CSV table of C-alpha atoms in Angstrom, one decimal:
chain,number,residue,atom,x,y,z
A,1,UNK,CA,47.5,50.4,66.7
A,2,UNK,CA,45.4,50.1,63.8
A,3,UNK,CA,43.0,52.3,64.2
A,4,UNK,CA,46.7,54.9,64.3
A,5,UNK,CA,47.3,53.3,61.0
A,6,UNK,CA,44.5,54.2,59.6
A,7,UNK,CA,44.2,58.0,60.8
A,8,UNK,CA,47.8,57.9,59.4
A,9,UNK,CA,46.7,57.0,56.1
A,10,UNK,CA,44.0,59.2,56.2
A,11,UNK,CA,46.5,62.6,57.1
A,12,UNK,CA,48.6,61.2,54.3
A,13,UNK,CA,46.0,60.3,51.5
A,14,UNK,CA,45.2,64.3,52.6
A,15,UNK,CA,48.9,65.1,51.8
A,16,UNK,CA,48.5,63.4,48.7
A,17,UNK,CA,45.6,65.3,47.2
A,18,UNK,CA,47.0,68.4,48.4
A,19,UNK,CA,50.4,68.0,46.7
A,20,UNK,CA,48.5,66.7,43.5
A,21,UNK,CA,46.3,69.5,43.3
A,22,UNK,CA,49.1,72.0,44.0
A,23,UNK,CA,51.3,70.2,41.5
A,24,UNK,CA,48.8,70.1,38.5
A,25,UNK,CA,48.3,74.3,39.2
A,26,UNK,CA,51.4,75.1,38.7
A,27,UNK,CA,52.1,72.9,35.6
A,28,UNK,CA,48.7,74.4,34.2
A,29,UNK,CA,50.7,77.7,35.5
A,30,UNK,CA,54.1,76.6,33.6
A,31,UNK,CA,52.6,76.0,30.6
A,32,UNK,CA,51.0,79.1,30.4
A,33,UNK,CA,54.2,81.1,30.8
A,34,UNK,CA,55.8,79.1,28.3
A,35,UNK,CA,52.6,79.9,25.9
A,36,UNK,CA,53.5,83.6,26.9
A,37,UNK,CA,57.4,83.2,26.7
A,38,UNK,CA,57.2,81.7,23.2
A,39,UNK,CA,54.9,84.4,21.9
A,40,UNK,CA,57.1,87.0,22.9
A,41,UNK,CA,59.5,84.7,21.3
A,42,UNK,CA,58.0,84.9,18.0
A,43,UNK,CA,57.3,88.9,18.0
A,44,UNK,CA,60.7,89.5,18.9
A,45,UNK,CA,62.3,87.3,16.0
A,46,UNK,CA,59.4,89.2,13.8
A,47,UNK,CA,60.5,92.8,14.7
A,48,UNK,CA,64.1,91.7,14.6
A,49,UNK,CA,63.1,91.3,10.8
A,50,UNK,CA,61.5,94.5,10.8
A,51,UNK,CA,64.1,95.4,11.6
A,52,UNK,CA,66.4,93.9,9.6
A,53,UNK,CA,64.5,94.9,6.1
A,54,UNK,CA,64.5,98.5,7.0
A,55,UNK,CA,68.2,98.5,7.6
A,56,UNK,CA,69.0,96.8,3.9
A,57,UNK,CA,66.7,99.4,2.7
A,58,UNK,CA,68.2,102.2,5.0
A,59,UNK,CA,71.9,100.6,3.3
A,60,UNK,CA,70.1,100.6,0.1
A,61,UNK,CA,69.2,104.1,-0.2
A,62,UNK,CA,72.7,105.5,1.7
A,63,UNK,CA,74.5,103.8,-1.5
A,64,UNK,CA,72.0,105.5,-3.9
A,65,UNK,CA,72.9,109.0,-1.9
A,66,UNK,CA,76.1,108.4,-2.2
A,67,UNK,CA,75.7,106.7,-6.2
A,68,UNK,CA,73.5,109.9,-6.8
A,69,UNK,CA,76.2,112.9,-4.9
A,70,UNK,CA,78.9,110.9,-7.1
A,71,UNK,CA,76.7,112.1,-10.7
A,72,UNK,CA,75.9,115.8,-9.1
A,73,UNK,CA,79.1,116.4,-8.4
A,74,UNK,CA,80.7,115.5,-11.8
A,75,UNK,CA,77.7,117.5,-13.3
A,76,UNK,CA,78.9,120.4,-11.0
A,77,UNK,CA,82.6,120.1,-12.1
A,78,UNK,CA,81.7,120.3,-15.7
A,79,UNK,CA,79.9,122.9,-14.6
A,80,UNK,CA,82.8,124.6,-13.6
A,81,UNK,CA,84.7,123.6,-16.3
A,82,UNK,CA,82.3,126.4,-18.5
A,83,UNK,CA,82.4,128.6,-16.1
A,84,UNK,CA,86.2,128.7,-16.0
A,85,UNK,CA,86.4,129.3,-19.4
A,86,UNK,CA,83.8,132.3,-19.2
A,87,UNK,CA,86.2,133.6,-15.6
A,88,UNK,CA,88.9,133.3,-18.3
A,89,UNK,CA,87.5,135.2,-20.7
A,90,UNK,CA,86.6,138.2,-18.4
A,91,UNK,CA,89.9,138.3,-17.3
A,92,UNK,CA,91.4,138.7,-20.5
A,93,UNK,CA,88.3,141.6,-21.9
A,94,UNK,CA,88.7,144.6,-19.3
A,95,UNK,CA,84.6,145.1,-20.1
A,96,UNK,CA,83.6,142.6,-17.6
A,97,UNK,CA,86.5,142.7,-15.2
A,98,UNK,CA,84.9,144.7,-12.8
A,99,UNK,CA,82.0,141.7,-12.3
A,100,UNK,CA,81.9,138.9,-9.7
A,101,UNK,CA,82.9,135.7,-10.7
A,102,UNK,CA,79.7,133.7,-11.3
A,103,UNK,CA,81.4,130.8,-9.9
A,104,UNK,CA,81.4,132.3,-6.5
A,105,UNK,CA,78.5,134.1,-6.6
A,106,UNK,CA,77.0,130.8,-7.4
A,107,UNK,CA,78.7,128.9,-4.3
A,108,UNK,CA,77.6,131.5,-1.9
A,109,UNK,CA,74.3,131.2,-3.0
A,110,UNK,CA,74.0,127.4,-2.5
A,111,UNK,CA,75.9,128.1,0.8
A,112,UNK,CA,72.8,130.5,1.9
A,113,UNK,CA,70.4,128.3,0.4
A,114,UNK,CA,71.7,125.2,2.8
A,115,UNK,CA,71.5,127.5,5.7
A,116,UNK,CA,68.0,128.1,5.1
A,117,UNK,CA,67.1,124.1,4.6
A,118,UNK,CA,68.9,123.6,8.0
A,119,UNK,CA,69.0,125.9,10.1
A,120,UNK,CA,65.9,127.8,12.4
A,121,UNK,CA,65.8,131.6,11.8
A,122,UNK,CA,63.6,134.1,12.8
A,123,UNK,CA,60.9,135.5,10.7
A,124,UNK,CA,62.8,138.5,9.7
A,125,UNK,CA,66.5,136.8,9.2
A,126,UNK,CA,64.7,134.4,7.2
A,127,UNK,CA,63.5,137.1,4.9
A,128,UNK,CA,66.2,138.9,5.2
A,129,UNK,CA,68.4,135.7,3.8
A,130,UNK,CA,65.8,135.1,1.0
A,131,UNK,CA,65.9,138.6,-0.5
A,132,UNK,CA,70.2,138.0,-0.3
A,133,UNK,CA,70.0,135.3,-2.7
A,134,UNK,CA,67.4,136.9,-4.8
A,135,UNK,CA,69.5,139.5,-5.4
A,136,UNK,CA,72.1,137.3,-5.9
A,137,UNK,CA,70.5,135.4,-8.3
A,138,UNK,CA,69.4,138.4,-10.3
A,139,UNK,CA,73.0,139.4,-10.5
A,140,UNK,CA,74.0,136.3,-12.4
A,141,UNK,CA,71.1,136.8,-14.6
A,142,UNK,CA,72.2,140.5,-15.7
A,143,UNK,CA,76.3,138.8,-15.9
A,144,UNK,CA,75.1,136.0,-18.0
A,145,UNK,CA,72.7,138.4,-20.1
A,146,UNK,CA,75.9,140.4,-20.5
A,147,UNK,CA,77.8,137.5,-21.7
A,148,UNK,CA,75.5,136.1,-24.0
A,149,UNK,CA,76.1,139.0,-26.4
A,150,UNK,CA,79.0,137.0,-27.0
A,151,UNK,CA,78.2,133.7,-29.2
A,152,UNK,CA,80.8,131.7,-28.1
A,153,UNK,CA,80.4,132.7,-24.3
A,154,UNK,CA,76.4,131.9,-25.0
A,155,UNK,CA,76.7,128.7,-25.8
A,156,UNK,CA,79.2,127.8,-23.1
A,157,UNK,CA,76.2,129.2,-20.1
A,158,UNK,CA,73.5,128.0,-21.9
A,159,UNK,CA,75.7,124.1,-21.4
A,160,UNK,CA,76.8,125.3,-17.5
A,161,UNK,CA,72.8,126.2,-16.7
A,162,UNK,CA,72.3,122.8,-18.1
A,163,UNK,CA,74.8,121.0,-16.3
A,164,UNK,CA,73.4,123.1,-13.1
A,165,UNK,CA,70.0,122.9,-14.0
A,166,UNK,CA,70.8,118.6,-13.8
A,167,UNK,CA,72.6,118.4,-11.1
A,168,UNK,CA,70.0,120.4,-9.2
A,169,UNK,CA,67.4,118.1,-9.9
A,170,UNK,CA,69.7,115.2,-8.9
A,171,UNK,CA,70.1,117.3,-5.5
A,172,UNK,CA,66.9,117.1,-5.3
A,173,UNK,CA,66.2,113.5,-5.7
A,174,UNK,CA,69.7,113.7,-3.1
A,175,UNK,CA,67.5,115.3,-0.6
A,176,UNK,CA,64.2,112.8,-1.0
A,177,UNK,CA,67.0,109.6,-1.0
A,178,UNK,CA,68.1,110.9,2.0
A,179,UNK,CA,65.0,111.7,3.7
A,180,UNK,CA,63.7,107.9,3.0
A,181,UNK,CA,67.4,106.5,4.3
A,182,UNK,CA,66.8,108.5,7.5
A,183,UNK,CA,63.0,107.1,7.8
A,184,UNK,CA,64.1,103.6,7.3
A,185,UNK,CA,66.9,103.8,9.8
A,186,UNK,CA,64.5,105.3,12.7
A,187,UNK,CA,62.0,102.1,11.9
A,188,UNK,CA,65.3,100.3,12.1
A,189,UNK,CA,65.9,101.7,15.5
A,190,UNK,CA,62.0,101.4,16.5
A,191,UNK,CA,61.7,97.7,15.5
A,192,UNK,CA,65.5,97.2,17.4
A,193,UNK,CA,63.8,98.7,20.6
A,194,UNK,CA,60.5,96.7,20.4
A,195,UNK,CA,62.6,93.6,20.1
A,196,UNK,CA,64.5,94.7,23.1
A,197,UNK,CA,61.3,95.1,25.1
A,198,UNK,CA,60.0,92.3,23.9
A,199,UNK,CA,62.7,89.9,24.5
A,200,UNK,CA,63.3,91.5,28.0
A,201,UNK,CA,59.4,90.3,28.7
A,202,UNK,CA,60.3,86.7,27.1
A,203,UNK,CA,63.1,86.5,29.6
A,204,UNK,CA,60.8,87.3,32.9
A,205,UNK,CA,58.3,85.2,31.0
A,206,UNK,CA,60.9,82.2,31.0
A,207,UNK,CA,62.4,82.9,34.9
A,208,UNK,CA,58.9,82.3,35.9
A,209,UNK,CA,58.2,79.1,33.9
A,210,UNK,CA,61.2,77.6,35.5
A,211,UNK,CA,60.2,78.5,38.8
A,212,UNK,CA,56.7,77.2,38.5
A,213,UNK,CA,58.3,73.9,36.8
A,214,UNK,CA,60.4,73.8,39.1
A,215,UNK,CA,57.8,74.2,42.5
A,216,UNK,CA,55.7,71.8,39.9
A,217,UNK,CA,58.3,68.5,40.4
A,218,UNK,CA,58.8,69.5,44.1
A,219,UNK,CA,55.1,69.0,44.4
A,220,UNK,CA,55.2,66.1,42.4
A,221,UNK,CA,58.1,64.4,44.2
A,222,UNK,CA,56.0,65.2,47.6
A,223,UNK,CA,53.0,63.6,45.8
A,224,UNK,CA,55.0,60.4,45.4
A,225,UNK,CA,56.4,60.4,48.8
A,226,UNK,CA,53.3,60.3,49.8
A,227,UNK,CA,52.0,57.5,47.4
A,228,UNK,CA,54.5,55.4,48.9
A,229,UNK,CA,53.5,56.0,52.0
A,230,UNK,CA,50.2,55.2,51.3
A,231,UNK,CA,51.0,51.6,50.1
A,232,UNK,CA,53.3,50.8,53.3
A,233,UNK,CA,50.2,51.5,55.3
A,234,UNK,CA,48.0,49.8,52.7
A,235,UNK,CA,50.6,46.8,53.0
A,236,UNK,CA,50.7,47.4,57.3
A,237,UNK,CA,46.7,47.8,57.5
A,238,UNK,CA,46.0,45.0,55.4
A,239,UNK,CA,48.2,42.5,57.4
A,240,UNK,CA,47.3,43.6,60.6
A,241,UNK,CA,43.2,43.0,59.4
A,242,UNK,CA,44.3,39.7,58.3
A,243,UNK,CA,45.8,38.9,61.2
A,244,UNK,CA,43.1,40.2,63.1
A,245,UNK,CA,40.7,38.3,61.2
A,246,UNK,CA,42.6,35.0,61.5
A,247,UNK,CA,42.5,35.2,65.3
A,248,UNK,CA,38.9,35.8,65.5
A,249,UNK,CA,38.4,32.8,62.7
A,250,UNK,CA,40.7,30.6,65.3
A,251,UNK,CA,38.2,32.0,68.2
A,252,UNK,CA,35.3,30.7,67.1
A,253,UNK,CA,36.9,27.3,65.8
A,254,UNK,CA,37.7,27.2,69.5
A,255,UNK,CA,34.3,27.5,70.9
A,256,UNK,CA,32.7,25.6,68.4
A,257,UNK,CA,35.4,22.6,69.4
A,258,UNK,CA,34.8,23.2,72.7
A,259,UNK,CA,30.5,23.0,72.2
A,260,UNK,CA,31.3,19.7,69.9
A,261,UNK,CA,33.2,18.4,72.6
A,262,UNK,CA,30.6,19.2,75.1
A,263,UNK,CA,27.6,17.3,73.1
A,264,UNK,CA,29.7,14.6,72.6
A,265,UNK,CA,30.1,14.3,76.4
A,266,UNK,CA,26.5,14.3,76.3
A,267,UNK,CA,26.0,11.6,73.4
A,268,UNK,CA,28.5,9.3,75.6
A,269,UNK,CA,26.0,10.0,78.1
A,270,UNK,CA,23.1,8.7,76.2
A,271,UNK,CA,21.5,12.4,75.5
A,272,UNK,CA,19.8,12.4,72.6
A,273,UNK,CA,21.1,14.8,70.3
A,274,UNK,CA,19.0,17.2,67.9
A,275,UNK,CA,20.0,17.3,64.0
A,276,UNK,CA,22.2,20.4,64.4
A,277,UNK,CA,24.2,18.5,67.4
A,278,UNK,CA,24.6,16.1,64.9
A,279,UNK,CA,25.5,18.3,62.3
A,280,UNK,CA,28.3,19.9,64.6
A,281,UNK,CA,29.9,16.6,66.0
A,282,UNK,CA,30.3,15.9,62.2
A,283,UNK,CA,32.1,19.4,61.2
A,284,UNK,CA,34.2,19.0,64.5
A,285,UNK,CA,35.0,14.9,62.7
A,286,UNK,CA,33.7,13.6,66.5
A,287,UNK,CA,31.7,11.4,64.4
């Protein structure tokens, strides 16, 4: 039986090791996903501030568009305003009656001129559209060269091309706003996606941390099943040695009672004994 015990012991000290060694891999395995998960972590909250900056930016430069149309357009209206007066003025002098109103002219112009910013013509078209507005264009100049002859009409273009001249540039810096609003919201978008992705990866990083934490404390519970089992054979073994042990010590008090006995026969016989007889009818207290 106790040589059983002890194979026992031996198949579960086996056990043991095994569900040690299995359980310190997958914490070393654990913590390395967490290492992984909480970089991700970190990369996401950064582009999620990336994010984050170019949208107050994008907001930023969409309220100076929209600060910036607000001053082009009043520019524009005064604009009109002169060139009202100078539509006005035709109308009342039968000399310039038979001209297009600048006005128009002027609005078709910038309607041909956003055409050709925004949409994709063919070589020729393209040209085609160009020459249209240079003509166009040179058709104001000879109405406004006309009207200048006139003082009072002179001064009221020469404040209508400034007007235009100012809200063309603020069109322009309209355009360039714009332009940067639209680049700041595609980073927006870009650093939005990253986050995404990389927040996806911290969540597969995570699922597999738990797993291995979790196979980690099933190991480890094994481990101390095991450890217990261990020290109830430790505890079984131990006894059944000392019992062992204590029989074989009761054994040999036996025979060495039985050989004191057997001398002292021999003393009461008149044998003469040698020191050791001596020696053991004393231990045995026959003496």
């Amino acid at each position: 039986m106790l040589d059983e015990l002890i194979e026992k012991r031996k198949k579960s000290l086996s056990e043991s090791e095994q569900h040690k060694n299995r359980r310190n891999e997958l914490n070393a395995l654990a913590s390395t996903r967490a290492r992984e998960r909480n970089q991700l972590n970190t990369q996401t909250r950064e582009f999620v501030e990336e994010a984050q900056k170019n949208k107050e930016l994008r907001d930023q430069s969409n309220n100076e568009v929209h600060r910036l149309k607000d001053e082009r357009n009043q520019l524009n209206a005064k604009a009109n305003e002169y060139f009202e007066e100078i539509e006005s003025f035709k109308k009342d002098h039968s000399a310039f009656q038979k001209n297009a109103s600048i006005k128009e002219i002027q609005r078709q112009i910038e309607a041909m001129e956003f055409r050709q910013q925004t949409e994709v013509f063919s070589t020729d078209k393209e040209r085609e559209l160009i020459d249209k507005i240079k003509h166009m264009k040179a058709t104001i100049k000879e109405q406004e060269d006309e009207l200048e002859q006139n003082k009072d009409l002179k001064t009221k273009l020469q404040s209508a091309r400034d007007l235009r001249k100012e809200a063309s540039d603020i069109h322009d810096r309209v355009t360039e706003v714009a332009e940067l609003a639209q680049k700041h919201h595609d980073m927006m978008v870009e650093f939005y996606r990253k986050a995404d992705q990389s927040r996806e990866a911290a969540d597969t990083e995570h699922k597999a941390f738990v797993e291995a934490q979790e196979a980690a404390d099933e190991e480890h519970k094994a481990f101390i099943t095991c450890q217990k089992e261990l020290r109830d054979y430790d505890k079984v073994i131990s006894g059944l040695r000392n019992k062992k042990k204590k029989t074989k010590v009761t054994k040999e008090q036996r025979e060495v009672r039985q050989e004191a006995e057997r001398i002292f026969q021999l003393f009461k016989g008149g044998e003469k004994l040698t020191t050791e007889d001596i020696l053991l009818l004393q231990r045995s207290k026959l003496l």
